[in-house]
Amino acid sequence: MWLVLIAVYDFKQRRVPNWLSLAGALLALAALALGISPGGDWRNALIGAGAGFFGLLVFYALGVMGAGDVKFAGALGLWVGISALPPVWIVGSLLAGLHAVLWMVLHRWPVLPKVSLMLFGSSSRVAGDSSSTRVRFIPYAAYLAIGAAVWMVWGRQSG
């Protein structure tokens, strides 16, 4: 359910609120304490949280990713653990890349404006930065959430 909330919120708002990332991290800690975490043991989960957060922090520092994506990646790493992060990142990145290609095609050749509005939203400027000309049109956290859902359904069965 948490992954669905992240995906819907990021697709609609192009941001991930802190309370939603924090809620996921707290739920992951509770699942670890109860021994029902999908990511395995404490060590795997904590390394996953660090890898998720610090792995994407570089992209935030470069200005190509929002802070909400980075915080969500840390909480997600806590849920799935380090061993699941590579396939989650691959699926999420492929979907985000497809989104970017579709954006470029629709931006240069506006065939279906309603599809474009649905995919890219009406407010694509970076939130809270009125002087910025950067456009944030890829909801990366949403695609990571989809990648994690794919891993939870298919990836864990093969492991």
PDB file of N, CA and C in Angstrom, residues 59-121:
ATOM      1  N   PHE A  59      22.945  12.216  -7.321  1.00  0.00           N
ATOM      2  CA  PHE A  59      22.087  12.806  -8.353  1.00  0.00           C
ATOM      3  C   PHE A  59      21.376  14.053  -7.841  1.00  0.00           C
ATOM      4  N   TYR A  60      21.025  14.046  -6.564  1.00  0.00           N
ATOM      5  CA  TYR A  60      20.433  15.248  -5.959  1.00  0.00           C
ATOM      6  C   TYR A  60      21.459  16.379  -5.949  1.00  0.00           C
ATOM      7  N   ALA A  61      22.698  16.055  -5.582  1.00  0.00           N
ATOM      8  CA  ALA A  61      23.767  17.065  -5.544  1.00  0.00           C
ATOM      9  C   ALA A  61      24.030  17.644  -6.936  1.00  0.00           C
ATOM     10  N   LEU A  62      23.846  16.849  -7.953  1.00  0.00           N
ATOM     11  CA  LEU A  62      24.027  17.318  -9.331  1.00  0.00           C
ATOM     12  C   LEU A  62      22.820  18.108  -9.833  1.00  0.00           C
ATOM     13  N   GLY A  63      21.723  18.098  -9.060  1.00  0.00           N
ATOM     14  CA  GLY A  63      20.529  18.858  -9.432  1.00  0.00           C
ATOM     15  C   GLY A  63      19.607  18.164 -10.408  1.00  0.00           C
ATOM     16  N   VAL A  64      19.764  16.859 -10.573  1.00  0.00           N
ATOM     17  CA  VAL A  64      18.919  16.149 -11.532  1.00  0.00           C
ATOM     18  C   VAL A  64      17.849  15.299 -10.858  1.00  0.00           C
ATOM     19  N   MET A  65      17.792  15.354  -9.536  1.00  0.00           N
ATOM     20  CA  MET A  65      16.817  14.557  -8.803  1.00  0.00           C
ATOM     21  C   MET A  65      16.387  15.330  -7.571  1.00  0.00           C
ATOM     22  N   GLY A  66      15.159  15.148  -7.166  1.00  0.00           N
ATOM     23  CA  GLY A  66      14.651  15.827  -5.989  1.00  0.00           C
ATOM     24  C   GLY A  66      15.036  15.124  -4.700  1.00  0.00           C
ATOM     25  N   ALA A  67      15.008  15.867  -3.602  1.00  0.00           N
ATOM     26  CA  ALA A  67      15.348  15.314  -2.295  1.00  0.00           C
ATOM     27  C   ALA A  67      14.356  14.240  -1.868  1.00  0.00           C
ATOM     28  N   GLY A  68      13.095  14.379  -2.259  1.00  0.00           N
ATOM     29  CA  GLY A  68      12.093  13.373  -1.911  1.00  0.00           C
ATOM     30  C   GLY A  68      12.411  12.013  -2.514  1.00  0.00           C
ATOM     31  N   ASP A  69      12.939  12.008  -3.732  1.00  0.00           N
ATOM     32  CA  ASP A  69      13.341  10.757  -4.379  1.00  0.00           C
ATOM     33  C   ASP A  69      14.449  10.080  -3.578  1.00  0.00           C
ATOM     34  N   VAL A  70      15.398  10.877  -3.093  1.00  0.00           N
ATOM     35  CA  VAL A  70      16.543  10.359  -2.343  1.00  0.00           C
ATOM     36  C   VAL A  70      16.081   9.770  -1.007  1.00  0.00           C
ATOM     37  N   LYS A  71      15.224  10.501  -0.293  1.00  0.00           N
ATOM     38  CA  LYS A  71      14.732  10.008   1.004  1.00  0.00           C
ATOM     39  C   LYS A  71      13.882   8.755   0.816  1.00  0.00           C
ATOM     40  N   PHE A  72      13.074   8.745  -0.226  1.00  0.00           N
ATOM     41  CA  PHE A  72      12.281   7.546  -0.506  1.00  0.00           C
ATOM     42  C   PHE A  72      13.190   6.362  -0.812  1.00  0.00           C
ATOM     43  N   ALA A  73      14.262   6.585  -1.569  1.00  0.00           N
ATOM     44  CA  ALA A  73      15.183   5.498  -1.909  1.00  0.00           C
ATOM     45  C   ALA A  73      15.818   4.910  -0.647  1.00  0.00           C
ATOM     46  N   GLY A  74      16.119   5.754   0.335  1.00  0.00           N
ATOM     47  CA  GLY A  74      16.647   5.254   1.596  1.00  0.00           C
ATOM     48  C   GLY A  74      15.635   4.389   2.329  1.00  0.00           C
ATOM     49  N   ALA A  75      14.396   4.863   2.410  1.00  0.00           N
ATOM     50  CA  ALA A  75      13.342   4.086   3.069  1.00  0.00           C
ATOM     51  C   ALA A  75      13.062   2.796   2.300  1.00  0.00           C
ATOM     52  N   LEU A  76      13.093   2.877   0.989  1.00  0.00           N
ATOM     53  CA  LEU A  76      12.869   1.693   0.166  1.00  0.00           C
ATOM     54  C   LEU A  76      13.979   0.668   0.378  1.00  0.00           C
ATOM     55  N   GLY A  77      15.211   1.130   0.456  1.00  0.00           N
ATOM     56  CA  GLY A  77      16.332   0.235   0.732  1.00  0.00           C
ATOM     57  C   GLY A  77      16.177  -0.473   2.062  1.00  0.00           C
ATOM     58  N   LEU A  78      15.615   0.229   3.037  1.00  0.00           N
ATOM     59  CA  LEU A  78      15.344  -0.379   4.339  1.00  0.00           C
ATOM     60  C   LEU A  78      14.306  -1.486   4.209  1.00  0.00           C
ATOM     61  N   TRP A  79      13.342  -1.299   3.336  1.00  0.00           N
ATOM     62  CA  TRP A  79      12.304  -2.319   3.111  1.00  0.00           C
ATOM     63  C   TRP A  79      12.848  -3.538   2.372  1.00  0.00           C
ATOM     64  N   VAL A  80      13.515  -3.283   1.251  1.00  0.00           N
ATOM     65  CA  VAL A  80      13.864  -4.406   0.362  1.00  0.00           C
ATOM     66  C   VAL A  80      15.259  -4.965   0.603  1.00  0.00           C
ATOM     67  N   GLY A  81      16.130  -4.201   1.250  1.00  0.00           N
ATOM     68  CA  GLY A  81      17.492  -4.669   1.492  1.00  0.00           C
ATOM     69  C   GLY A  81      18.400  -4.452   0.299  1.00  0.00           C
ATOM     70  N   ILE A  82      19.683  -4.590   0.545  1.00  0.00           N
ATOM     71  CA  ILE A  82      20.693  -4.298  -0.487  1.00  0.00           C
ATOM     72  C   ILE A  82      20.606  -5.261  -1.670  1.00  0.00           C
ATOM     73  N   SER A  83      20.258  -6.513  -1.441  1.00  0.00           N
ATOM     74  CA  SER A  83      20.256  -7.478  -2.545  1.00  0.00           C
ATOM     75  C   SER A  83      19.162  -7.193  -3.569  1.00  0.00           C
ATOM     76  N   ALA A  84      18.086  -6.526  -3.160  1.00  0.00           N
ATOM     77  CA  ALA A  84      16.995  -6.231  -4.098  1.00  0.00           C
ATOM     78  C   ALA A  84      17.147  -4.875  -4.782  1.00  0.00           C
ATOM     79  N   LEU A  85      18.025  -4.031  -4.265  1.00  0.00           N
ATOM     80  CA  LEU A  85      18.132  -2.687  -4.859  1.00  0.00           C
ATOM     81  C   LEU A  85      18.548  -2.682  -6.331  1.00  0.00           C
ATOM     82  N   PRO A  86      19.533  -3.477  -6.750  1.00  0.00           N
ATOM     83  CA  PRO A  86      19.889  -3.433  -8.185  1.00  0.00           C
ATOM     84  C   PRO A  86      18.716  -3.724  -9.126  1.00  0.00           C
ATOM     85  N   PRO A  87      17.940  -4.800  -8.929  1.00  0.00           N
ATOM     86  CA  PRO A  87      16.823  -4.998  -9.861  1.00  0.00           C
ATOM     87  C   PRO A  87      15.747  -3.915  -9.747  1.00  0.00           C
ATOM     88  N   VAL A  88      15.521  -3.404  -8.540  1.00  0.00           N
ATOM     89  CA  VAL A  88      14.541  -2.321  -8.368  1.00  0.00           C
ATOM     90  C   VAL A  88      15.025  -1.080  -9.107  1.00  0.00           C
ATOM     91  N   TRP A  89      16.303  -0.746  -8.961  1.00  0.00           N
ATOM     92  CA  TRP A  89      16.860   0.416  -9.657  1.00  0.00           C
ATOM     93  C   TRP A  89      16.824   0.236 -11.169  1.00  0.00           C
ATOM     94  N   ILE A  90      17.109  -0.965 -11.631  1.00  0.00           N
ATOM     95  CA  ILE A  90      17.098  -1.213 -13.081  1.00  0.00           C
ATOM     96  C   ILE A  90      15.697  -1.025 -13.645  1.00  0.00           C
ATOM     97  N   VAL A  91      14.710  -1.650 -13.020  1.00  0.00           N
ATOM     98  CA  VAL A  91      13.333  -1.512 -13.503  1.00  0.00           C
ATOM     99  C   VAL A  91      12.880  -0.058 -13.415  1.00  0.00           C
ATOM    100  N   GLY A  92      13.123   0.588 -12.278  1.00  0.00           N
ATOM    101  CA  GLY A  92      12.735   1.992 -12.105  1.00  0.00           C
ATOM    102  C   GLY A  92      13.417   2.906 -13.112  1.00  0.00           C
ATOM    103  N   SER A  93      14.692   2.666 -13.358  1.00  0.00           N
ATOM    104  CA  SER A  93      15.437   3.509 -14.301  1.00  0.00           C
ATOM    105  C   SER A  93      14.992   3.282 -15.741  1.00  0.00           C
ATOM    106  N   LEU A  94      14.694   2.033 -16.094  1.00  0.00           N
ATOM    107  CA  LEU A  94      14.181   1.767 -17.441  1.00  0.00           C
ATOM    108  C   LEU A  94      12.840   2.459 -17.664  1.00  0.00           C
ATOM    109  N   LEU A  95      11.964   2.389 -16.665  1.00  0.00           N
ATOM    110  CA  LEU A  95      10.676   3.063 -16.778  1.00  0.00           C
ATOM    111  C   LEU A  95      10.849   4.584 -16.851  1.00  0.00           C
ATOM    112  N   ALA A  96      11.745   5.122 -16.033  1.00  0.00           N
ATOM    113  CA  ALA A  96      12.010   6.565 -16.064  1.00  0.00           C
ATOM    114  C   ALA A  96      12.611   6.975 -17.407  1.00  0.00           C
ATOM    115  N   GLY A  97      13.472   6.135 -17.958  1.00  0.00           N
ATOM    116  CA  GLY A  97      14.043   6.419 -19.271  1.00  0.00           C
ATOM    117  C   GLY A  97      12.990   6.410 -20.358  1.00  0.00           C
ATOM    118  N   LEU A  98      12.086   5.464 -20.284  1.00  0.00           N
ATOM    119  CA  LEU A  98      10.970   5.420 -21.233  1.00  0.00           C
ATOM    120  C   LEU A  98      10.108   6.673 -21.099  1.00  0.00           C
ATOM    121  N   HIS A  99       9.875   7.105 -19.869  1.00  0.00           N
ATOM    122  CA  HIS A  99       9.128   8.335 -19.613  1.00  0.00           C
ATOM    123  C   HIS A  99       9.834   9.523 -20.273  1.00  0.00           C
ATOM    124  N   ALA A 100      11.158   9.593 -20.118  1.00  0.00           N
ATOM    125  CA  ALA A 100      11.923  10.707 -20.693  1.00  0.00           C
ATOM    126  C   ALA A 100      11.841  10.712 -22.216  1.00  0.00           C
ATOM    127  N   VAL A 101      11.954   9.545 -22.822  1.00  0.00           N
ATOM    128  CA  VAL A 101      11.861   9.451 -24.283  1.00  0.00           C
ATOM    129  C   VAL A 101      10.468   9.870 -24.750  1.00  0.00           C
ATOM    130  N   LEU A 102       9.455   9.385 -24.060  1.00  0.00           N
ATOM    131  CA  LEU A 102       8.088   9.759 -24.410  1.00  0.00           C
ATOM    132  C   LEU A 102       7.875  11.260 -24.252  1.00  0.00           C
ATOM    133  N   TRP A 103       8.454  11.840 -23.190  1.00  0.00           N
ATOM    134  CA  TRP A 103       8.362  13.292 -22.985  1.00  0.00           C
ATOM    135  C   TRP A 103       8.994  14.036 -24.160  1.00  0.00           C
ATOM    136  N   MET A 104      10.170  13.583 -24.576  1.00  0.00           N
ATOM    137  CA  MET A 104      10.843  14.256 -25.693  1.00  0.00           C
ATOM    138  C   MET A 104      10.017  14.164 -26.968  1.00  0.00           C
ATOM    139  N   VAL A 105       9.445  13.013 -27.241  1.00  0.00           N
ATOM    140  CA  VAL A 105       8.634  12.837 -28.445  1.00  0.00           C
ATOM    141  C   VAL A 105       7.398  13.730 -28.389  1.00  0.00           C
ATOM    142  N   LEU A 106       6.677  13.699 -27.257  1.00  0.00           N
ATOM    143  CA  LEU A 106       5.456  14.501 -27.142  1.00  0.00           C
ATOM    144  C   LEU A 106       5.754  15.993 -27.051  1.00  0.00           C
ATOM    145  N   HIS A 107       6.912  16.328 -26.523  1.00  0.00           N
ATOM    146  CA  HIS A 107       7.299  17.738 -26.424  1.00  0.00           C
ATOM    147  C   HIS A 107       7.599  18.316 -27.814  1.00  0.00           C
ATOM    148  N   ARG A 108       8.239  17.514 -28.650  1.00  0.00           N
ATOM    149  CA  ARG A 108       8.592  17.974 -29.992  1.00  0.00           C
ATOM    150  C   ARG A 108       7.456  17.804 -30.992  1.00  0.00           C
ATOM    151  N   TRP A 109       6.586  16.865 -30.723  1.00  0.00           N
ATOM    152  CA  TRP A 109       5.491  16.571 -31.634  1.00  0.00           C
ATOM    153  C   TRP A 109       4.221  16.381 -30.810  1.00  0.00           C
ATOM    154  N   PRO A 110       3.570  17.471 -30.415  1.00  0.00           N
ATOM    155  CA  PRO A 110       2.418  17.390 -29.506  1.00  0.00           C
ATOM    156  C   PRO A 110       1.167  16.819 -30.174  1.00  0.00           C
ATOM    157  N   VAL A 111       1.133  15.501 -30.272  1.00  0.00           N
ATOM    158  CA  VAL A 111       0.027  14.827 -30.929  1.00  0.00           C
ATOM    159  C   VAL A 111      -1.168  14.687 -29.989  1.00  0.00           C
ATOM    160  N   LEU A 112      -0.900  14.267 -28.794  1.00  0.00           N
ATOM    161  CA  LEU A 112      -1.960  13.996 -27.837  1.00  0.00           C
ATOM    162  C   LEU A 112      -1.756  14.856 -26.586  1.00  0.00           C
ATOM    163  N   PRO A 113      -2.257  16.073 -26.567  1.00  0.00           N
ATOM    164  CA  PRO A 113      -2.008  16.952 -25.430  1.00  0.00           C
ATOM    165  C   PRO A 113      -2.562  16.429 -24.104  1.00  0.00           C
ATOM    166  N   LYS A 114      -3.665  15.678 -24.142  1.00  0.00           N
ATOM    167  CA  LYS A 114      -4.214  15.127 -22.896  1.00  0.00           C
ATOM    168  C   LYS A 114      -3.304  14.053 -22.318  1.00  0.00           C
ATOM    169  N   VAL A 115      -2.703  13.249 -23.173  1.00  0.00           N
ATOM    170  CA  VAL A 115      -1.755  12.236 -22.709  1.00  0.00           C
ATOM    171  C   VAL A 115      -0.533  12.932 -22.118  1.00  0.00           C
ATOM    172  N   SER A 116      -0.074  13.960 -22.784  1.00  0.00           N
ATOM    173  CA  SER A 116       1.076  14.714 -22.297  1.00  0.00           C
ATOM    174  C   SER A 116       0.791  15.339 -20.944  1.00  0.00           C
ATOM    175  N   LEU A 117      -0.386  15.915 -20.793  1.00  0.00           N
ATOM    176  CA  LEU A 117      -0.771  16.521 -19.518  1.00  0.00           C
ATOM    177  C   LEU A 117      -0.859  15.470 -18.419  1.00  0.00           C
ATOM    178  N   MET A 118      -1.385  14.294 -18.733  1.00  0.00           N
ATOM    179  CA  MET A 118      -1.497  13.229 -17.755  1.00  0.00           C
ATOM    180  C   MET A 118      -0.117  12.730 -17.320  1.00  0.00           C
ATOM    181  N   LEU A 119       0.780  12.549 -18.273  1.00  0.00           N
ATOM    182  CA  LEU A 119       2.104  12.027 -17.964  1.00  0.00           C
ATOM    183  C   LEU A 119       3.014  13.042 -17.288  1.00  0.00           C
ATOM    184  N   PHE A 120       2.911  14.280 -17.692  1.00  0.00           N
ATOM    185  CA  PHE A 120       3.903  15.250 -17.260  1.00  0.00           C
ATOM    186  C   PHE A 120       3.350  16.348 -16.379  1.00  0.00           C
ATOM    187  N   GLY A 121       2.045  16.389 -16.184  1.00  0.00           N
ATOM    188  CA  GLY A 121       1.447  17.356 -15.274  1.00  0.00           C
ATOM    189  C   GLY A 121       1.460  18.765 -15.831  1.00  0.00           C
TER     190      GLY A 121
END
